[in-house]
Short mmCIF file of C-alpha atoms in Angstrom, two decimals:
data_model
loop_
_atom_site.label_atom_id
_atom_site.label_comp_id
_atom_site.label_asym_id
_atom_site.label_seq_id
_atom_site.Cartn_x
_atom_site.Cartn_y
_atom_site.Cartn_z
CA MET A 7 -45.25 49.98 139.35
CA THR A 8 -43.26 49.34 142.08
CA ILE A 9 -39.96 47.75 140.59
CA ASN A 10 -41.58 44.68 143.12
CA GLU A 11 -44.15 44.82 139.91
CA TYR A 12 -41.64 44.94 137.37
CA ILE A 13 -39.84 41.69 138.62
CA ASN A 14 -42.84 40.36 139.12
CA ARG A 15 -44.01 41.22 134.91
CA TYR A 16 -41.11 41.52 132.91
CA ILE A 17 -39.09 38.92 134.59
CA ASP A 18 -40.37 36.33 136.79
CA GLU A 19 -44.01 35.57 137.18
CA ASP A 20 -43.19 33.81 140.04
CA PHE A 21 -42.06 36.79 141.79
CA ASP A 22 -44.39 37.76 144.76
CA VAL A 23 -44.51 41.67 144.77
CA ASN A 24 -44.46 41.90 148.35
CA SER A 25 -41.27 40.01 149.12
CA PRO A 26 -38.40 41.80 149.58
CA LEU A 27 -35.92 42.55 146.85
CA PRO A 28 -32.44 41.89 146.89
CA PHE A 29 -30.51 45.38 147.65
CA PRO A 30 -32.25 47.98 150.03
CA ILE A 31 -34.39 51.25 147.68
CA ARG A 32 -35.33 54.45 149.19
CA GLU A 33 -37.98 56.30 146.98
CA LYS A 34 -37.16 60.31 146.25
CA ILE A 35 -39.13 62.73 144.86
CA LEU A 36 -37.03 65.03 142.75
CA PRO A 37 -37.64 68.74 141.43
CA LYS A 38 -37.56 69.52 137.83
CA GLY A 39 -34.13 70.69 136.60
CA THR A 40 -32.46 68.37 139.60
CA MET A 41 -28.84 67.03 138.44
CA LEU A 42 -28.86 63.09 138.71
CA ILE A 43 -25.19 63.12 137.16
CA GLN A 44 -23.17 65.52 135.96
CA TYR A 45 -19.46 65.91 133.35
CA GLY A 46 -16.74 63.62 134.89
CA GLU A 47 -19.06 62.23 138.21
CA ILE A 48 -19.06 58.46 138.62
CA GLU A 49 -21.99 56.38 138.84
CA ARG A 50 -22.96 55.61 142.31
CA HIS A 51 -26.89 54.46 141.79
CA ALA A 52 -29.28 53.07 139.33
CA TYR A 53 -32.46 55.25 139.05
CA PHE A 54 -36.26 52.91 139.04
CA LEU A 55 -38.74 56.11 137.81
CA LYS A 56 -41.89 56.48 138.85
CA GLU A 57 -43.72 59.36 137.48
CA GLY A 58 -41.82 62.34 135.89
CA ILE A 59 -39.15 62.74 132.52
CA VAL A 60 -35.31 62.74 132.42
CA GLU A 61 -32.60 63.37 129.85
CA ILE A 62 -29.89 61.83 129.13
CA HIS A 63 -27.27 64.01 127.55
CA ILE A 64 -23.80 64.10 126.29
CA HIS A 65 -21.53 66.53 124.88
CA ASN A 66 -18.70 67.07 123.14
CA GLY A 67 -17.10 70.36 124.16
CA LYS A 68 -18.96 71.90 120.86
CA ALA A 69 -22.66 71.13 121.71
CA GLU A 70 -24.66 69.03 124.01
CA ASN A 71 -27.24 66.23 122.22
CA ILE A 72 -29.70 64.32 123.80
CA LEU A 73 -28.93 60.87 123.77
CA GLU A 74 -32.61 59.67 125.31
CA PHE A 75 -35.57 60.79 126.92
CA ILE A 76 -36.72 58.01 129.76
CA THR A 77 -40.46 57.42 130.55
CA PRO A 78 -41.90 55.67 133.22
CA PHE A 79 -41.55 52.72 133.27
CA SER A 80 -37.62 52.42 133.13
CA PHE A 81 -34.12 51.59 134.86
CA PHE A 82 -31.38 54.56 133.88
CA CYS A 83 -28.81 56.08 135.14
CA SER A 84 -25.23 57.08 133.99
CA TYR A 85 -24.93 53.41 132.99
CA ALA A 86 -21.39 53.20 131.39
CA SER A 87 -19.64 54.61 133.96
CA LEU A 88 -22.11 52.40 136.20
CA LEU A 89 -20.90 50.22 134.68
CA THR A 90 -16.79 51.51 134.35
CA GLY A 91 -16.18 53.20 137.14
CA LEU A 92 -15.04 55.77 134.94
CA PRO A 93 -16.13 59.62 134.99
CA SER A 94 -19.67 59.90 133.15
CA ASP A 95 -19.76 61.29 129.58
CA CYS A 96 -23.34 62.01 130.10
CA ARG A 97 -25.81 64.47 132.18
CA VAL A 98 -28.77 62.74 133.50
CA GLU A 99 -31.35 65.51 134.42
CA CYS A 100 -35.03 65.29 135.41
CA VAL A 101 -36.57 67.67 133.49
CA THR A 102 -40.34 68.00 134.76
CA ASN A 103 -40.55 66.79 138.69
CA CYS A 104 -40.20 62.93 139.44
CA ASN A 105 -40.37 60.00 141.86
CA VAL A 106 -37.84 58.13 141.82
CA THR A 107 -36.81 54.82 143.24
CA VAL A 108 -32.72 55.12 144.42
CA VAL A 109 -30.09 52.26 144.31
CA ASN A 110 -27.08 51.83 145.12
CA GLN A 111 -24.05 50.64 143.18
CA LYS A 112 -22.45 49.41 146.14
CA ASP A 113 -25.82 48.05 146.95
CA ILE A 114 -26.19 46.26 143.30
CA ILE A 115 -22.43 45.33 143.09
CA ASP A 116 -23.19 42.96 146.05
CA ALA A 117 -27.18 41.65 145.10
CA TYR A 118 -24.78 40.27 141.73
CA ARG A 119 -22.68 38.45 143.68
CA HIS A 120 -25.17 35.34 145.12
CA SER A 121 -28.96 36.22 144.45
CA LEU A 122 -30.45 34.95 141.05
CA ILE A 123 -33.29 37.83 140.91
CA ALA A 124 -30.41 40.16 141.04
CA ASN A 125 -29.59 39.05 138.60
CA LYS A 126 -31.50 37.98 136.63
CA LEU A 127 -32.80 42.13 136.82
CA GLY A 128 -29.56 43.32 135.65
CA ARG A 129 -29.78 41.19 132.94
CA TYR A 130 -32.94 41.92 131.86
CA VAL A 131 -32.54 45.54 131.81
CA THR A 132 -29.37 45.75 129.81
CA GLU A 133 -30.98 44.08 127.34
CA ARG A 134 -33.31 46.24 126.93
CA LEU A 135 -30.57 48.60 127.35
CA TYR A 136 -29.05 47.19 124.68
CA LEU A 137 -31.78 47.11 121.93
CA ARG A 138 -32.79 50.96 122.46
CA ARG A 139 -28.93 51.77 122.00
CA SER A 140 -27.95 48.98 119.08
CA THR A 141 -31.02 50.28 117.23
CA ARG A 142 -29.70 53.62 117.29
CA GLU A 143 -26.94 53.14 116.86
CA LYS A 144 -28.34 51.15 113.18
CA GLN A 145 -30.12 54.27 113.05
CA LEU A 146 -27.72 57.09 113.10
CA LEU A 147 -25.56 54.95 110.87
CA ASN A 148 -28.04 54.09 108.13
CA THR A 149 -31.12 55.43 108.01
CA SER A 150 -32.19 58.86 106.51
CA ALA A 151 -33.85 61.99 108.50
CA GLU A 152 -37.08 61.63 107.57
CA GLN A 153 -37.45 57.97 108.70
CA ARG A 154 -36.19 58.27 111.85
CA TYR A 155 -38.73 60.95 112.85
CA ILE A 156 -40.70 58.25 110.99
CA GLN A 157 -39.29 56.19 113.76
CA PHE A 158 -39.18 57.62 116.24
CA ILE A 159 -43.63 58.99 116.94
CA ALA A 160 -43.86 54.87 115.81
CA SER A 161 -41.41 53.55 118.94
CA ARG A 162 -42.38 56.61 120.82
CA PRO A 163 -45.91 57.85 120.83
CA GLU A 164 -45.94 58.79 124.46
CA LEU A 165 -43.51 61.49 123.96
CA VAL A 166 -44.24 63.32 120.18
CA ASP A 167 -46.96 64.90 122.25
CA ILE A 168 -44.95 66.32 125.30
CA VAL A 169 -41.57 67.33 123.89
CA PRO A 170 -40.91 69.75 121.96
CA LEU A 171 -40.14 69.79 118.35
CA TYR A 172 -36.39 70.91 119.37
CA LYS A 173 -35.06 68.62 121.64
CA VAL A 174 -36.62 65.49 119.33
CA ALA A 175 -34.93 67.27 116.72
CA ASN A 176 -31.52 66.99 118.73
CA TYR A 177 -32.15 64.01 120.07
CA LEU A 178 -32.81 62.74 116.14
CA GLY A 179 -29.63 64.85 115.12
CA ILE A 180 -32.01 66.25 112.43
CA HIS A 181 -31.78 70.67 112.50
CA PRO A 182 -34.82 72.38 113.26
CA GLU A 183 -35.72 73.44 109.94
CA SER A 184 -35.68 69.75 108.10
CA LEU A 185 -36.84 68.83 110.83
CA SER A 186 -40.15 70.67 110.17
CA ARG A 187 -39.92 70.30 106.21
CA ILE A 188 -40.28 66.63 107.04
CA ARG A 189 -43.54 67.47 109.65
CA LYS A 190 -45.23 69.71 107.09
CA LYS A 191 -44.52 66.19 104.43
CA MET B 19 -9.88 29.86 126.83
CA THR B 20 -13.23 27.92 126.87
CA ILE B 21 -16.21 29.00 127.54
CA ASN B 22 -15.71 27.31 131.37
CA GLU B 23 -12.44 29.83 132.00
CA TYR B 24 -14.16 32.65 130.56
CA ILE B 25 -16.30 32.52 133.34
CA ASN B 26 -13.53 31.63 135.77
CA ARG B 27 -11.76 34.65 134.59
CA TYR B 28 -14.59 37.55 134.13
CA ILE B 29 -17.59 36.20 136.42
CA ASP B 30 -17.12 34.23 138.83
CA GLU B 31 -13.60 32.93 140.13
CA ASP B 32 -14.88 30.09 142.64
CA PHE B 33 -16.39 29.00 139.25
CA ASP B 34 -14.29 25.12 138.43
CA VAL B 35 -13.43 25.28 134.75
CA ASN B 36 -14.12 21.98 135.08
CA SER B 37 -17.69 21.94 136.13
CA PRO B 38 -20.38 21.42 133.83
CA LEU B 39 -21.76 24.23 131.69
CA PRO B 40 -25.82 25.33 132.51
CA PHE B 41 -26.27 24.96 128.72
CA PRO B 42 -24.86 22.31 126.27
CA ILE B 43 -22.72 23.42 123.45
CA ARG B 44 -20.61 22.11 120.63
CA GLU B 45 -17.88 22.60 119.52
CA LYS B 46 -17.62 23.95 115.71
CA ILE B 47 -14.85 24.66 112.46
CA LEU B 48 -16.43 26.82 110.20
CA PRO B 49 -14.13 27.90 106.66
CA LYS B 50 -13.55 31.06 105.83
CA GLY B 51 -16.56 32.60 104.20
CA THR B 52 -19.46 31.13 106.35
CA MET B 53 -22.54 33.18 106.77
CA LEU B 54 -23.67 32.22 110.55
CA ILE B 55 -27.37 33.97 109.98
CA GLN B 56 -28.62 36.04 107.15
CA TYR B 57 -30.49 40.15 106.85
CA GLY B 58 -34.17 38.54 107.46
CA GLU B 59 -33.47 35.50 108.98
CA ILE B 60 -33.93 34.36 112.99
CA GLU B 61 -30.91 33.97 115.36
CA ARG B 62 -31.31 31.08 117.12
CA HIS B 63 -27.59 30.70 117.81
CA ALA B 64 -25.33 32.13 120.50
CA TYR B 65 -21.50 31.39 119.30
CA PHE B 66 -18.23 32.16 121.53
CA LEU B 67 -14.99 33.24 119.66
CA LYS B 68 -12.65 30.80 120.30
CA GLU B 69 -10.35 31.29 116.39
CA GLY B 70 -10.40 33.85 113.41
CA ILE B 71 -12.40 36.91 112.92
CA VAL B 72 -15.83 37.25 111.60
CA GLU B 73 -18.21 40.68 110.67
CA ILE B 74 -21.50 41.55 111.43
CA HIS B 75 -23.21 43.63 108.11
CA ILE B 76 -25.97 45.93 108.59
CA HIS B 77 -27.56 47.34 104.74
CA ASN B 78 -29.76 50.26 104.46
CA GLY B 79 -31.25 49.29 101.09
CA LYS B 80 -28.45 51.18 99.11
CA ALA B 81 -25.04 50.19 100.86
CA GLU B 82 -23.39 47.91 103.59
CA ASN B 83 -21.72 48.64 107.29
CA ILE B 84 -19.71 47.13 109.07
CA LEU B 85 -21.65 47.19 112.25
CA GLU B 86 -18.57 45.81 114.39
CA PHE B 87 -15.63 43.13 114.73
CA ILE B 88 -15.63 40.33 116.30
CA THR B 89 -12.00 39.47 117.72
CA PRO B 90 -11.50 36.01 119.83
CA PHE B 91 -12.53 35.08 123.11
CA SER B 92 -15.98 36.97 122.69
CA PHE B 93 -19.97 35.87 122.34
CA PHE B 94 -21.74 37.62 119.10
CA CYS B 95 -24.56 36.92 117.05
CA SER B 96 -27.34 38.89 115.20
CA TYR B 97 -28.38 39.43 119.36
CA ALA B 98 -31.58 41.37 118.89
CA SER B 99 -33.28 39.03 117.01
CA LEU B 100 -31.80 36.59 119.55
CA LEU B 101 -33.33 38.72 121.97
CA THR B 102 -36.72 39.53 120.48
CA GLY B 103 -37.52 36.39 117.53
CA LEU B 104 -37.90 39.72 115.43
CA PRO B 105 -35.72 38.76 111.93
CA SER B 106 -32.33 40.50 111.88
CA ASP B 107 -30.77 43.41 110.74
CA CYS B 108 -27.60 41.93 109.91
CA ARG B 109 -25.90 39.35 108.36
CA VAL B 110 -22.25 37.78 110.69
CA GLU B 111 -19.73 36.03 108.56
CA CYS B 112 -17.05 34.36 109.10
CA VAL B 113 -13.45 36.27 107.69
CA THR B 114 -10.92 34.10 108.22
CA ASN B 115 -11.83 30.18 108.90
CA CYS B 116 -13.35 30.32 112.63
CA ASN B 117 -12.97 27.87 115.51
CA VAL B 118 -16.31 29.13 117.53
CA THR B 119 -19.00 27.42 120.28
CA VAL B 120 -22.27 27.10 119.44
CA VAL B 121 -24.99 27.14 122.41
CA ASN B 122 -28.68 27.16 121.12
CA GLN B 123 -31.15 29.78 121.67
CA LYS B 124 -33.61 27.46 123.37
CA ASP B 125 -30.62 26.27 125.82
CA ILE B 126 -29.82 29.60 126.90
CA ILE B 127 -33.80 30.91 128.27
CA ASP B 128 -34.01 27.30 129.67
CA ALA B 129 -31.20 28.04 131.80
CA TYR B 130 -31.99 31.49 132.83
CA ARG B 131 -34.54 30.33 134.29
CA HIS B 132 -32.73 28.85 137.39
CA SER B 133 -29.48 29.25 137.02
CA LEU B 134 -27.52 31.77 139.21
CA ILE B 135 -23.83 31.16 137.21
CA ALA B 136 -25.87 31.49 133.03
CA ASN B 137 -27.76 34.40 134.14
CA LYS B 138 -24.32 36.42 135.76
CA LEU B 139 -23.18 35.14 132.28
CA GLY B 140 -25.60 36.85 130.56
CA ARG B 141 -25.63 40.19 132.43
CA TYR B 142 -21.93 40.54 132.25
CA VAL B 143 -21.99 39.85 128.02
CA THR B 144 -24.74 42.14 127.96
CA GLU B 145 -22.93 44.48 129.85
CA ARG B 146 -20.31 44.32 127.88
CA LEU B 147 -21.87 44.87 124.43
CA TYR B 148 -23.76 48.08 126.20
CA LEU B 149 -20.57 49.80 126.85
CA ARG B 150 -19.52 48.74 122.83
CA ARG B 151 -22.60 49.49 121.34
CA SER B 152 -23.28 52.63 123.66
CA THR B 153 -19.51 53.62 122.84
CA ARG B 154 -19.98 53.66 118.72
CA GLU B 155 -23.53 56.06 119.20
CA LYS B 156 -21.49 58.37 120.80
CA GLN B 157 -18.79 58.60 117.84
CA LEU B 158 -20.96 58.30 115.01
CA LEU B 159 -23.75 61.36 116.95
CA ASN B 160 -20.15 63.03 118.51
CA THR B 161 -17.03 63.29 117.02
CA SER B 162 -14.91 63.46 114.25
CA ALA B 163 -13.55 61.41 111.62
CA GLU B 164 -10.27 61.71 112.93
CA GLN B 165 -11.32 61.62 117.08
CA ARG B 166 -12.74 58.41 115.43
CA TYR B 167 -9.80 56.76 113.77
CA ILE B 168 -7.64 57.25 116.76
CA GLN B 169 -10.14 55.63 120.07
CA PHE B 170 -10.31 53.48 116.73
CA ILE B 171 -6.55 53.02 117.04
CA ALA B 172 -6.16 52.86 120.93
CA SER B 173 -9.49 50.59 121.64
CA ARG B 174 -8.57 48.46 119.33
CA PRO B 175 -5.04 47.71 118.62
CA GLU B 176 -5.56 44.47 117.27
CA LEU B 177 -7.15 44.74 114.36
CA VAL B 178 -4.94 47.22 112.82
CA ASP B 179 -2.49 45.34 111.19
CA ILE B 180 -5.16 42.51 109.85
CA VAL B 181 -8.32 44.69 109.19
CA PRO B 182 -7.82 46.23 105.08
CA LEU B 183 -8.32 50.30 104.76
CA TYR B 184 -11.47 50.57 102.90
CA LYS B 185 -13.57 48.75 105.74
CA VAL B 186 -11.93 50.13 109.02
CA ALA B 187 -12.75 53.53 107.32
CA ASN B 188 -16.41 51.46 106.43
CA TYR B 189 -17.01 50.55 109.82
CA LEU B 190 -15.84 54.53 111.02
CA GLY B 191 -18.24 55.64 108.84
CA ILE B 192 -15.40 57.76 106.74
CA HIS B 193 -14.61 58.38 103.34
CA PRO B 194 -12.01 55.57 102.50
CA GLU B 195 -9.41 59.26 100.80
CA SER B 196 -10.97 60.48 103.67
CA LEU B 197 -8.97 57.56 105.85
CA SER B 198 -6.05 58.20 104.65
CA ARG B 199 -5.57 61.50 104.90
CA ILE B 200 -6.09 61.04 108.47
CA ARG B 201 -3.78 58.79 108.43
CA LYS B 202 -0.86 60.92 106.65
CA LYS B 203 -1.29 63.44 109.43
#
């Protein structure tokens, strides 16, 4: 799926997939291990993942947690840094070889000034990210380790077979041994 | 501040505060204790808080947590329910007398079809909500009770004198007695 097809499918069915986007894009092939942004850098790009898996990590000075697994076809970046211009408190890493479409932050901001479709796209993508963050926050405040694992399997089935268990445990804020016990049940 | 003034200040300085909004609105005065949405109901409105304080709560079957304190001048509602059409997993309560501007969900969706300013507003408000949720999620995953209290004082100074301590403890996921110890330090 391209960004044009994404817009046609989710945002505006009248959008012709062959019409130009309201911002310039470029395609990139990124080898496994590529770090798209490091802690403390300022995010200057947004990415659309066409192939591969990306992880977003945060660090509290002692340990690192997985904040998010990104799978095709979704937008990602260090979004808080992109929005605020503040240094990133997360790092973004390609954990497989990835194909991405890249958009410059500056070009997004320009397009937001006048383009209806750019604003529809920005709003829709931010809504999806909001729902993801909001669900996670409620889970962390409010559910047991077992409930979190069951919800993970139900909501991200595409990840179950490809992400190592210790990473799933880290993402869910569960001790790896507790996750093994939960899985046996 | 009105919604028109909010748009002029944060979204588009060329927006004339006397020009009509892209959706109908109505003003409402709500007495303290008004429940704007209960668990399990579907959100049909968005609100702009002009005066008062609103709390958003979630419940895990055992205990209730405060998810958010809303202060003037911001938009609020059970937003995940508004976006998905699914039953609300939170309740929204006026904890003081409140003045709000109400917009119907249906009218927002209509305006999103064609209106640049409605999409700019929806995008901007969702970006702010995303940043709030994302910050909270990282705090819950990743910071000590003491760090969370310090961040709360720094980021929400307008709440420190008016919200009772047991509610702040609940919001931060800290035991009330631990919060007392932290405050003594």
